[in-house]
Amino acid sequence: MDPKLGRMVSSVLAFLLLLDRGMFSQPPPPPGLLGKIFQYIDVHQDEFVQTLKEWVAVESDSVQPVPRLRQELLRMMALAADRLRSLGARVDTVNTGTQQLPNGQTLPIPPIILAELGNDPEKTTVCFYGHLDVQPARQADGWRTDPYTLTEVDGKLYGRGTTDNKGPVLAWINAVSTFRALDEDLPVNIKFIIEGMEEAGSLALEELVQKEKAGFFSSVDYIVISDNLWISRRKPALTYGTRGNSYFMVEVKCRDQDFHSGTFGGILNEPMADLVALLGSLVDSSGHILIPGIYDHVAPLTEEERKMYEAIDLDLDEYQNSSQVQKFLFDTKEDLLMHLWRFPSLSIHGIEGAFDEPGAKTVIPGRVIGKFSIRLVPHMNMSMVEKQVKRYLESTFSKRNSSNQMTVSMTLGLHPWIANIRDNQYLAAKRAIKTVFGTEPDMIRDGSTIPIAQIFQATIQKSVMMLPLGAVDDGEHSQNEKINRWNYIEGSKLFAAFFLEMAKLH
């Protein structure tokens, strides 16, 4: 069989498989320009998949500070810059310096791409944020295929970075390239900010955003991020909020050296016993945080918000089974989602200084550090939370009458993010989703922390929207990460439709 024909047959079979699974209720083809755009994307989808394959093949791992991988990152950013230039974009690759490692070695931080297509003052300007670095991946860790060789199985495109975040970045570029290929003007001015260090903490990004507030970002009206997932395998979503995070360390110390439990057991206050008691006092068995005042500034639940939770497509039993959890703390979809997204939570992460190796070691740790975090929600005040935590732990520790020393510190503080869903870009995205997918989107939040959304909103003070493309089972950061061909191709159409809807509203 001709290879091109073989790929076309594979694409059709994958599409039919998705139809059979009920993932797609195809709306009628749209008329006019949008119909031409959708047809072009369908006909050229194998080319778009091939480009994704070329990008996945670049081992752009930013987490491991290794010279070879850093060179791969530089190559990845150069590939993206060249692709944008080929579309006629004005591209600036901003040098962001070097990264100093603990061993004294320095590595280059990959440049941040600032690109611009169009500067018509009569058009609205939309800026897309994405990243091209990935988490580490080795086939020996449990991948069924080579993580850096894009492999299609039953309509699923497996490979590191397919959904996080190379696929969504390319979907946006695919939408732009389709207008170019059809010799059609872009209906909006488009800007890109693309980085290569997101998985390693977005080194130098916030400083650049601050620096370019009055420059590159001065003409930006809206910012779109596509770096998260739907809550469903079938139904698209729009994300309008994320939780923040306050990370704490509580240290209990008797002395720097450990003790022999046969020599000292029973005659001193053991730091581990103190620490376990402190950690155990933070949250009860129902997940309720026991720190006084912690819920005082949580935004009240409105009836409108409650109805949004009721409309979300989530099969609780399927979610529980896929999570391999015997029982969640909540029995209804609404309660579960609200406690995942719009209420604070406290999680205990570990204990530093404790014996955690296999075997039996009769040691009393002389100094231990407990680690826990509180996921913050609007309108919690971070400095107030810090004071409440310290006051509560100091009070609880004093009641133990321990001779040990206890100190509490907040080592990380990231604010929650919430968007105005009545902004024009949310309306445009809803309309585009209805056009492409034939359904209204789930309006969701994300229980994790995505600092870049809050950084953009607070610094540039423009509307930020998260428009995910990937399905809930894509496995970002995990083995066998994938994006469905359907999500990738229909996502390319979605971005094109979004451009047109934004132009209408403007």
Short mmCIF file of C-alpha atoms in Angstrom, two decimals:
data_model
loop_
_atom_site.label_atom_id
_atom_site.label_comp_id
_atom_site.label_asym_id
_atom_site.label_seq_id
_atom_site.Cartn_x
_atom_site.Cartn_y
_atom_site.Cartn_z
CA MET A 1 0.00 0.00 0.00
CA ASP A 2 1.17 3.54 -0.75
CA PRO A 3 2.54 5.00 2.54
CA LYS A 4 0.49 8.19 2.17
CA LEU A 5 -2.68 6.19 1.58
CA GLY A 6 -1.80 4.01 4.57
CA ARG A 7 -1.55 7.07 6.84
CA MET A 8 -4.87 8.35 5.51
CA VAL A 9 -6.56 5.01 6.24
CA SER A 10 -5.03 5.04 9.73
CA SER A 11 -6.39 8.56 10.32
CA VAL A 12 -9.89 7.60 9.17
CA LEU A 13 -9.91 4.46 11.33
CA ALA A 14 -8.80 6.48 14.37
CA PHE A 15 -11.52 9.03 13.73
CA LEU A 16 -14.19 6.33 13.38
CA LEU A 17 -12.97 4.71 16.59
CA LEU A 18 -13.47 7.99 18.43
CA LEU A 19 -16.94 8.34 16.96
CA ASP A 20 -17.78 4.83 18.13
CA ARG A 21 -16.66 5.69 21.66
CA GLY A 22 -19.01 8.63 21.78
CA MET A 23 -16.18 11.14 22.14
CA PHE A 24 -17.50 13.29 19.35
CA SER A 25 -20.93 14.44 18.29
CA GLN A 26 -20.08 15.99 14.93
CA PRO A 27 -21.84 19.29 14.26
CA PRO A 28 -22.61 20.12 10.62
CA PRO A 29 -19.70 21.64 8.67
CA PRO A 30 -19.72 25.43 9.13
CA PRO A 31 -20.29 27.61 6.07
CA GLY A 32 -17.90 30.07 4.48
CA LEU A 33 -14.34 30.69 5.60
CA LEU A 34 -14.56 28.51 8.71
CA GLY A 35 -15.69 25.57 6.56
CA LYS A 36 -12.66 26.04 4.31
CA ILE A 37 -10.40 26.20 7.37
CA PHE A 38 -11.82 23.00 8.85
CA GLN A 39 -11.50 21.20 5.53
CA TYR A 40 -7.88 22.30 5.13
CA ILE A 41 -7.00 21.10 8.65
CA ASP A 42 -8.67 17.73 8.03
CA VAL A 43 -6.88 17.21 4.71
CA HIS A 44 -3.49 18.22 6.14
CA GLN A 45 -3.79 16.53 9.52
CA ASP A 46 -1.05 13.99 8.76
CA GLU A 47 1.36 16.86 8.10
CA PHE A 48 0.43 18.36 11.45
CA VAL A 49 1.02 15.02 13.16
CA GLN A 50 4.38 14.69 11.39
CA THR A 51 5.47 18.08 12.76
CA LEU A 52 4.45 16.98 16.24
CA LYS A 53 6.53 13.83 15.70
CA GLU A 54 9.57 15.95 14.83
CA TRP A 55 9.09 18.11 17.93
CA VAL A 56 8.57 15.12 20.26
CA ALA A 57 11.84 13.65 18.95
CA VAL A 58 13.72 16.53 20.62
CA GLU A 59 14.56 15.46 24.19
CA SER A 60 13.88 18.92 25.64
CA ASP A 61 14.05 17.86 29.31
CA SER A 62 14.56 20.94 31.52
CA VAL A 63 14.40 19.08 34.84
CA GLN A 64 17.73 17.25 34.63
CA PRO A 65 20.55 19.84 34.61
CA VAL A 66 22.72 18.02 32.06
CA PRO A 67 24.64 19.81 29.26
CA ARG A 68 23.39 17.38 26.56
CA LEU A 69 19.74 17.97 27.50
CA ARG A 70 20.24 21.70 27.72
CA GLN A 71 21.56 21.64 24.14
CA GLU A 72 18.41 19.73 23.14
CA LEU A 73 16.34 22.49 24.75
CA LEU A 74 18.20 25.13 22.77
CA ARG A 75 17.56 23.11 19.60
CA MET A 76 13.86 22.89 20.44
CA MET A 77 13.52 26.63 20.91
CA ALA A 78 15.35 27.25 17.63
CA LEU A 79 12.97 24.87 15.81
CA ALA A 80 9.96 26.76 17.15
CA ALA A 81 11.44 30.15 16.31
CA ASP A 82 12.17 29.03 12.74
CA ARG A 83 8.61 27.70 12.36
CA LEU A 84 7.14 31.02 13.49
CA ARG A 85 9.44 32.96 11.16
CA SER A 86 8.27 30.77 8.27
CA LEU A 87 4.73 32.04 8.95
CA GLY A 88 5.89 35.63 8.69
CA ALA A 89 6.16 36.34 12.40
CA ARG A 90 8.58 38.86 13.81
CA VAL A 91 10.51 36.73 16.30
CA ASP A 92 12.73 37.83 19.16
CA THR A 93 14.62 35.14 21.09
CA VAL A 94 15.37 36.76 24.42
CA ASN A 95 18.60 35.69 26.10
CA THR A 96 17.83 34.96 29.77
CA GLY A 97 21.29 34.18 31.11
CA THR A 98 22.61 31.10 32.86
CA GLN A 99 21.56 28.72 35.62
CA GLN A 100 24.00 28.24 38.50
CA LEU A 101 24.06 24.66 39.82
CA PRO A 102 25.01 23.65 43.40
CA ASN A 103 28.25 22.07 42.13
CA GLY A 104 29.37 25.39 40.66
CA GLN A 105 28.59 24.41 37.08
CA THR A 106 26.58 26.81 34.92
CA LEU A 107 24.15 25.93 32.17
CA PRO A 108 22.49 28.25 29.64
CA ILE A 109 18.83 29.03 30.25
CA PRO A 110 17.03 28.56 26.93
CA PRO A 111 15.85 31.79 25.33
CA ILE A 112 12.24 32.88 25.70
CA ILE A 113 10.50 33.41 22.36
CA LEU A 114 8.51 36.61 21.85
CA ALA A 115 6.78 36.52 18.46
CA GLU A 116 4.29 38.80 16.76
CA LEU A 117 1.97 38.39 13.78
CA GLY A 118 0.15 41.59 12.85
CA ASN A 119 -0.12 44.96 14.55
CA ASP A 120 -3.35 46.33 13.10
CA PRO A 121 -4.71 48.86 15.64
CA GLU A 122 -8.25 48.05 14.45
CA LYS A 123 -7.89 44.43 15.56
CA THR A 124 -7.79 42.93 19.03
CA THR A 125 -4.48 41.36 20.11
CA VAL A 126 -4.38 37.87 21.64
CA CYS A 127 -1.20 36.49 23.20
CA PHE A 128 -0.64 32.74 23.51
CA TYR A 129 1.60 31.30 26.23
CA GLY A 130 3.14 27.85 25.92
CA HIS A 131 6.24 25.89 26.86
CA LEU A 132 8.35 23.39 24.94
CA ASP A 133 10.31 21.73 27.75
CA VAL A 134 9.23 18.36 29.13
CA GLN A 135 9.54 16.13 32.16
CA PRO A 136 12.18 13.35 32.12
CA ALA A 137 11.15 10.10 30.40
CA ARG A 138 12.83 6.72 29.84
CA GLN A 139 11.29 3.66 28.25
CA ALA A 140 12.73 1.59 31.14
CA ASP A 141 10.44 3.49 33.54
CA GLY A 142 7.36 1.77 32.13
CA TRP A 143 6.74 3.35 28.73
CA ARG A 144 5.30 0.91 26.20
CA THR A 145 7.15 2.76 23.43
CA ASP A 146 10.16 5.04 23.11
CA PRO A 147 8.93 8.29 24.74
CA TYR A 148 10.75 10.40 22.15
CA THR A 149 9.35 8.56 19.13
CA LEU A 150 5.76 9.63 18.46
CA THR A 151 3.75 6.41 18.15
CA GLU A 152 0.10 6.27 17.11
CA VAL A 153 -2.08 3.48 18.50
CA ASP A 154 -5.88 3.52 18.08
CA GLY A 155 -5.94 7.25 17.46
CA LYS A 156 -3.71 8.03 20.45
CA LEU A 157 -0.42 9.85 19.83
CA TYR A 158 2.03 8.62 22.48
CA GLY A 159 5.19 10.55 23.30
CA ARG A 160 6.69 12.86 25.91
CA GLY A 161 5.35 16.38 25.48
CA THR A 162 2.43 15.47 23.22
CA THR A 163 -0.12 16.98 25.59
CA ASP A 164 2.24 18.92 27.89
CA ASN A 165 2.81 21.15 26.01
CA LYS A 166 4.13 20.66 22.47
CA GLY A 167 0.78 19.48 21.05
CA PRO A 168 -1.21 22.55 22.19
CA VAL A 169 1.57 24.94 21.08
CA LEU A 170 1.55 23.35 17.64
CA ALA A 171 -2.26 23.40 17.48
CA TRP A 172 -2.13 27.19 17.83
CA ILE A 173 0.59 27.36 15.15
CA ASN A 174 -1.48 25.01 12.95
CA ALA A 175 -4.41 27.42 13.18
CA VAL A 176 -2.23 30.34 12.14
CA SER A 177 -0.60 28.38 9.31
CA THR A 178 -4.03 27.43 7.94
CA PHE A 179 -5.01 31.10 7.52
CA ARG A 180 -1.66 31.66 5.81
CA ALA A 181 -2.07 28.64 3.50
CA LEU A 182 -5.55 29.82 2.44
CA ASP A 183 -4.16 33.33 1.83
CA GLU A 184 -6.57 34.75 4.40
CA ASP A 185 -5.83 37.63 6.73
CA LEU A 186 -5.61 36.74 10.39
CA PRO A 187 -8.75 38.12 12.05
CA VAL A 188 -6.79 39.16 15.17
CA ASN A 189 -3.26 40.26 15.95
CA ILE A 190 -1.41 37.32 17.47
CA LYS A 191 1.53 37.23 19.84
CA PHE A 192 3.42 34.26 21.28
CA ILE A 193 5.42 33.93 24.46
CA ILE A 194 7.04 30.49 24.52
CA GLU A 195 9.50 29.33 27.17
CA GLY A 196 11.68 26.29 27.74
CA MET A 197 11.94 26.08 31.54
CA GLU A 198 8.35 25.68 32.77
CA GLU A 199 8.94 22.22 34.23
CA ALA A 200 11.92 23.61 36.17
CA GLY A 201 10.14 26.60 37.67
CA SER A 202 10.01 29.02 34.72
CA LEU A 203 13.42 30.53 35.42
CA ALA A 204 13.61 34.17 34.30
CA LEU A 205 10.03 34.27 32.99
CA GLU A 206 8.47 36.54 35.63
CA GLU A 207 11.33 39.01 35.31
CA LEU A 208 10.83 39.14 31.53
CA VAL A 209 7.07 39.70 31.88
CA GLN A 210 7.76 42.57 34.28
CA LYS A 211 10.37 44.02 31.95
CA GLU A 212 8.15 43.79 28.85
CA LYS A 213 4.97 45.09 30.51
CA ALA A 214 5.35 48.43 28.76
CA GLY A 215 6.92 46.88 25.66
CA PHE A 216 5.87 43.56 24.11
CA PHE A 217 2.74 43.24 26.29
CA SER A 218 1.57 46.86 26.04
CA SER A 219 -0.70 46.13 23.06
CA VAL A 220 -1.94 42.74 24.35
CA ASP A 221 -5.68 42.61 25.13
CA TYR A 222 -6.04 38.94 26.09
CA ILE A 223 -3.80 36.06 27.14
CA VAL A 224 -4.57 32.41 26.42
CA ILE A 225 -2.87 29.48 28.15
CA SER A 226 -3.37 25.90 26.98
CA ASP A 227 -1.37 23.94 29.54
CA ASN A 228 -3.92 21.85 31.43
CA LEU A 229 -6.54 19.16 30.72
CA TRP A 230 -10.27 18.62 30.47
CA ILE A 231 -11.95 16.85 33.38
CA SER A 232 -13.51 14.42 30.90
CA ARG A 233 -12.30 12.14 28.14
CA ARG A 234 -15.12 13.38 25.90
CA LYS A 235 -16.27 16.87 26.76
CA PRO A 236 -14.18 20.03 26.23
CA ALA A 237 -13.63 22.50 29.06
CA LEU A 238 -12.69 26.06 29.89
CA THR A 239 -10.64 26.69 33.03
CA TYR A 240 -11.26 29.87 35.01
CA GLY A 241 -9.40 29.33 38.28
CA THR A 242 -6.54 27.57 40.04
CA ARG A 243 -5.61 27.20 43.69
CA GLY A 244 -2.53 28.80 45.21
CA ASN A 245 -0.08 27.11 47.56
CA SER A 246 1.60 27.88 50.87
CA TYR A 247 4.34 25.35 51.68
CA PHE A 248 5.45 24.94 55.30
CA MET A 249 8.26 23.24 57.15
CA VAL A 250 8.03 22.51 60.87
CA GLU A 251 11.28 21.50 62.58
CA VAL A 252 11.55 19.79 65.96
CA LYS A 253 15.06 19.53 67.34
CA CYS A 254 16.66 18.02 70.43
CA ARG A 255 20.21 17.93 69.10
CA ASP A 256 22.00 17.53 65.77
CA GLN A 257 22.99 13.87 66.36
CA ASP A 258 20.61 10.91 66.45
CA PHE A 259 20.15 8.76 69.58
CA HIS A 260 20.27 5.02 70.26
CA SER A 261 16.78 4.00 71.41
CA GLY A 262 18.21 1.47 73.86
CA THR A 263 20.33 4.10 75.57
CA PHE A 264 17.97 7.08 75.44
CA GLY A 265 14.49 5.67 74.79
CA GLY A 266 12.08 6.59 77.60
CA ILE A 267 14.13 9.38 79.20
CA LEU A 268 13.66 12.29 76.74
CA ASN A 269 11.07 14.01 74.58
CA GLU A 270 11.60 12.43 71.20
CA PRO A 271 11.47 14.91 68.31
CA MET A 272 9.66 12.43 66.07
CA ALA A 273 6.85 11.96 68.62
CA ASP A 274 6.45 15.73 68.91
CA LEU A 275 6.42 16.17 65.13
CA VAL A 276 3.92 13.37 64.50
CA ALA A 277 1.61 14.92 67.11
CA LEU A 278 1.91 18.32 65.43
CA LEU A 279 1.25 16.98 61.92
CA GLY A 280 -1.65 14.90 63.21
CA SER A 281 -3.27 18.01 64.69
CA LEU A 282 -3.54 19.86 61.37
CA VAL A 283 -6.42 18.08 59.66
CA ASP A 284 -9.14 15.64 60.71
CA SER A 285 -10.24 12.39 59.08
CA SER A 286 -12.88 14.18 56.99
CA GLY A 287 -10.27 16.48 55.40
CA HIS A 288 -11.32 19.51 57.47
CA ILE A 289 -8.40 21.79 58.36
CA LEU A 290 -8.24 22.29 62.15
CA ILE A 291 -6.28 25.56 62.18
CA PRO A 292 -8.59 28.23 63.66
CA GLY A 293 -9.68 30.94 61.24
CA ILE A 294 -8.36 29.24 58.11
CA TYR A 295 -11.77 29.25 56.40
CA ASP A 296 -12.75 32.79 57.45
CA HIS A 297 -11.83 34.49 54.17
CA VAL A 298 -12.84 31.74 51.72
CA ALA A 299 -15.15 33.24 49.08
CA PRO A 300 -18.79 32.29 49.74
CA LEU A 301 -20.45 29.86 47.34
CA THR A 302 -23.04 31.51 45.09
CA GLU A 303 -26.05 29.83 43.53
CA GLU A 304 -24.69 30.58 40.06
CA GLU A 305 -21.43 28.83 40.91
CA ARG A 306 -23.25 25.82 42.34
CA LYS A 307 -25.17 25.40 39.07
CA MET A 308 -21.87 25.41 37.15
CA TYR A 309 -20.69 22.44 39.23
CA GLU A 310 -23.96 20.61 38.58
CA ALA A 311 -23.48 21.00 34.81
CA ILE A 312 -19.99 19.46 34.74
CA ASP A 313 -19.70 16.09 33.02
CA LEU A 314 -18.09 13.78 35.60
CA ASP A 315 -18.90 10.13 36.28
CA LEU A 316 -17.95 9.81 39.93
CA ASP A 317 -17.67 6.01 39.87
CA GLU A 318 -15.46 6.08 36.77
CA TYR A 319 -13.32 8.82 38.28
CA GLN A 320 -12.91 6.84 41.50
CA ASN A 321 -12.05 3.62 39.68
CA SER A 322 -9.55 5.29 37.35
CA SER A 323 -7.93 6.96 40.37
CA GLN A 324 -7.59 3.53 42.06
CA VAL A 325 -9.11 4.95 45.25
CA GLN A 326 -11.41 2.79 47.35
CA LYS A 327 -13.50 5.71 48.57
CA PHE A 328 -13.40 9.50 48.31
CA LEU A 329 -14.32 11.75 51.21
CA PHE A 330 -17.39 13.03 49.37
CA ASP A 331 -20.30 11.19 47.81
CA THR A 332 -21.53 13.71 45.25
CA LYS A 333 -19.88 15.15 42.16
CA GLU A 334 -20.56 18.70 43.33
CA ASP A 335 -19.04 18.25 46.81
CA LEU A 336 -16.00 16.48 45.42
CA LEU A 337 -15.26 19.14 42.81
CA MET A 338 -15.81 22.02 45.21
CA HIS A 339 -13.36 20.54 47.71
CA LEU A 340 -10.89 19.90 44.90
CA TRP A 341 -11.10 23.38 43.38
CA ARG A 342 -12.75 26.10 45.47
CA PHE A 343 -12.05 25.12 49.10
CA PRO A 344 -8.61 24.98 50.73
CA SER A 345 -6.94 21.65 51.47
CA LEU A 346 -4.01 20.64 53.64
CA SER A 347 -1.64 17.84 52.60
CA ILE A 348 1.24 16.31 54.56
CA HIS A 349 4.14 15.51 52.24
CA GLY A 350 6.93 13.94 54.26
CA ILE A 351 9.43 13.98 57.09
CA GLU A 352 13.07 14.85 56.60
CA GLY A 353 15.57 13.27 59.01
CA ALA A 354 13.50 10.16 59.75
CA PHE A 355 14.69 6.63 59.00
CA ASP A 356 12.85 5.50 55.85
CA GLU A 357 15.07 2.75 54.42
CA PRO A 358 14.19 -0.97 54.33
CA GLY A 359 15.09 -2.96 57.44
CA ALA A 360 15.02 -2.23 61.18
CA LYS A 361 17.12 0.57 62.63
CA THR A 362 16.66 1.41 66.32
CA VAL A 363 17.39 5.10 66.06
CA ILE A 364 15.75 8.13 67.63
CA PRO A 365 16.18 11.04 65.21
CA GLY A 366 17.67 14.05 66.97
CA ARG A 367 16.17 16.51 64.49
CA VAL A 368 13.24 16.09 62.12
CA ILE A 369 11.45 18.39 59.67
CA GLY A 370 7.82 17.87 58.68
CA LYS A 371 6.62 19.21 55.33
CA PHE A 372 3.05 20.16 54.52
CA SER A 373 1.19 22.60 52.30
CA ILE A 374 -2.14 24.38 52.15
CA ARG A 375 -3.80 24.92 48.80
CA LEU A 376 -5.16 28.46 48.85
CA VAL A 377 -8.37 29.74 47.26
CA PRO A 378 -9.92 33.19 46.78
CA HIS A 379 -10.03 35.31 48.99
CA MET A 380 -7.53 33.82 51.45
CA ASN A 381 -4.74 36.14 52.55
CA MET A 382 -1.36 34.42 52.34
CA SER A 383 0.32 36.39 55.13
CA MET A 384 -2.70 35.80 57.38
CA VAL A 385 -2.54 32.06 56.64
CA GLU A 386 1.14 32.06 57.60
CA LYS A 387 0.35 33.74 60.93
CA GLN A 388 -2.55 31.36 61.64
CA VAL A 389 -0.40 28.29 60.98
CA LYS A 390 2.49 29.48 63.14
CA ARG A 391 0.22 30.57 65.99
CA TYR A 392 -1.65 27.24 65.98
CA LEU A 393 1.46 25.05 65.89
CA GLU A 394 3.19 27.07 68.60
CA SER A 395 0.11 26.74 70.81
CA THR A 396 -0.22 23.01 70.13
CA PHE A 397 3.49 22.41 70.80
CA SER A 398 3.42 24.35 74.08
CA LYS A 399 0.71 22.06 75.40
CA ARG A 400 3.06 19.07 75.05
CA ASN A 401 5.50 20.59 77.58
CA SER A 402 8.37 19.31 75.44
CA SER A 403 11.96 20.36 76.08
CA ASN A 404 12.66 20.30 72.33
CA GLN A 405 12.86 23.34 70.09
CA MET A 406 10.16 23.87 67.44
CA THR A 407 10.31 26.30 64.51
CA VAL A 408 7.85 26.86 61.66
CA SER A 409 8.64 28.51 58.33
CA MET A 410 6.69 29.14 55.12
CA THR A 411 9.08 28.37 52.26
CA LEU A 412 6.79 28.95 49.27
CA GLY A 413 3.82 31.21 48.69
CA LEU A 414 1.85 31.23 45.43
CA HIS A 415 -1.44 33.06 45.03
CA PRO A 416 -4.63 31.50 43.64
CA TRP A 417 -5.94 32.69 40.28
CA ILE A 418 -9.53 33.38 39.29
CA ALA A 419 -10.80 34.83 36.00
CA ASN A 420 -13.89 36.76 35.02
CA ILE A 421 -15.84 34.30 32.90
CA ARG A 422 -17.89 37.15 31.44
CA ASP A 423 -14.83 38.49 29.61
CA ASN A 424 -15.07 38.54 25.82
CA GLN A 425 -12.52 35.79 25.33
CA TYR A 426 -14.49 33.35 27.48
CA LEU A 427 -17.59 34.11 25.42
CA ALA A 428 -15.61 33.68 22.18
CA ALA A 429 -14.10 30.39 23.40
CA LYS A 430 -17.54 29.05 24.37
CA ARG A 431 -18.87 29.87 20.90
CA ALA A 432 -15.84 28.31 19.21
CA ILE A 433 -16.19 25.13 21.30
CA LYS A 434 -19.87 24.90 20.36
CA THR A 435 -18.97 25.27 16.69
CA VAL A 436 -16.18 22.67 16.71
CA PHE A 437 -17.43 20.12 19.23
CA GLY A 438 -21.18 20.65 19.11
CA THR A 439 -21.49 21.10 22.88
CA GLU A 440 -21.13 23.67 25.64
CA PRO A 441 -17.85 23.36 27.58
CA ASP A 442 -17.48 22.27 31.18
CA MET A 443 -16.57 25.37 33.18
CA ILE A 444 -13.86 24.07 35.49
CA ARG A 445 -11.13 25.10 37.89
CA ASP A 446 -7.85 23.35 38.55
CA GLY A 447 -6.94 22.19 42.04
CA SER A 448 -3.23 22.61 41.42
CA THR A 449 -1.19 25.80 41.15
CA ILE A 450 -0.26 27.28 37.77
CA PRO A 451 1.75 30.40 38.70
CA ILE A 452 2.00 31.83 35.19
CA ALA A 453 -1.75 32.61 35.05
CA GLN A 454 -1.58 34.76 38.18
CA ILE A 455 1.72 36.33 37.08
CA PHE A 456 0.19 37.47 33.78
CA GLN A 457 -3.02 38.70 35.36
CA ALA A 458 -1.32 40.57 38.20
CA THR A 459 1.52 42.05 36.12
CA ILE A 460 -0.12 42.88 32.79
CA GLN A 461 -3.61 43.31 34.27
CA LYS A 462 -5.33 41.85 31.24
CA SER A 463 -7.81 38.98 30.94
CA VAL A 464 -6.24 35.51 31.19
CA MET A 465 -8.00 32.37 30.01
CA MET A 466 -7.01 28.71 30.19
CA LEU A 467 -8.26 26.81 27.13
CA PRO A 468 -7.17 23.15 27.45
CA LEU A 469 -7.04 20.69 24.55
CA GLY A 470 -6.06 17.42 26.23
CA ALA A 471 -8.33 14.75 27.71
CA VAL A 472 -8.30 13.84 31.39
CA ASP A 473 -6.52 10.54 30.68
CA ASP A 474 -3.60 12.04 28.71
CA GLY A 475 -1.13 11.27 31.51
CA GLU A 476 0.90 14.47 31.56
CA HIS A 477 4.18 13.93 33.48
CA SER A 478 3.45 10.18 33.57
CA GLN A 479 4.50 7.14 31.58
CA ASN A 480 2.75 6.77 28.22
CA GLU A 481 1.78 10.42 27.94
CA LYS A 482 -0.43 10.94 24.90
CA ILE A 483 -2.76 13.28 23.10
CA ASN A 484 -5.60 11.91 21.02
CA ARG A 485 -5.27 12.69 17.31
CA TRP A 486 -8.87 13.94 17.57
CA ASN A 487 -8.03 16.41 20.35
CA TYR A 488 -4.96 17.65 18.48
CA ILE A 489 -6.70 18.15 15.13
CA GLU A 490 -10.01 19.44 16.50
CA GLY A 491 -7.98 21.64 18.85
CA SER A 492 -6.30 23.22 15.83
CA LYS A 493 -9.76 23.98 14.44
CA LEU A 494 -10.83 25.33 17.83
CA PHE A 495 -8.07 27.91 17.90
CA ALA A 496 -8.91 29.02 14.34
CA ALA A 497 -12.59 29.36 15.26
CA PHE A 498 -11.59 31.26 18.40
CA PHE A 499 -9.67 33.83 16.33
CA LEU A 500 -12.79 34.48 14.24
CA GLU A 501 -15.09 34.70 17.26
CA MET A 502 -12.75 37.17 18.96
CA ALA A 503 -12.81 39.34 15.83
CA LYS A 504 -16.62 39.33 15.82
CA LEU A 505 -16.80 40.45 19.44
CA HIS A 506 -14.20 43.16 18.87
#
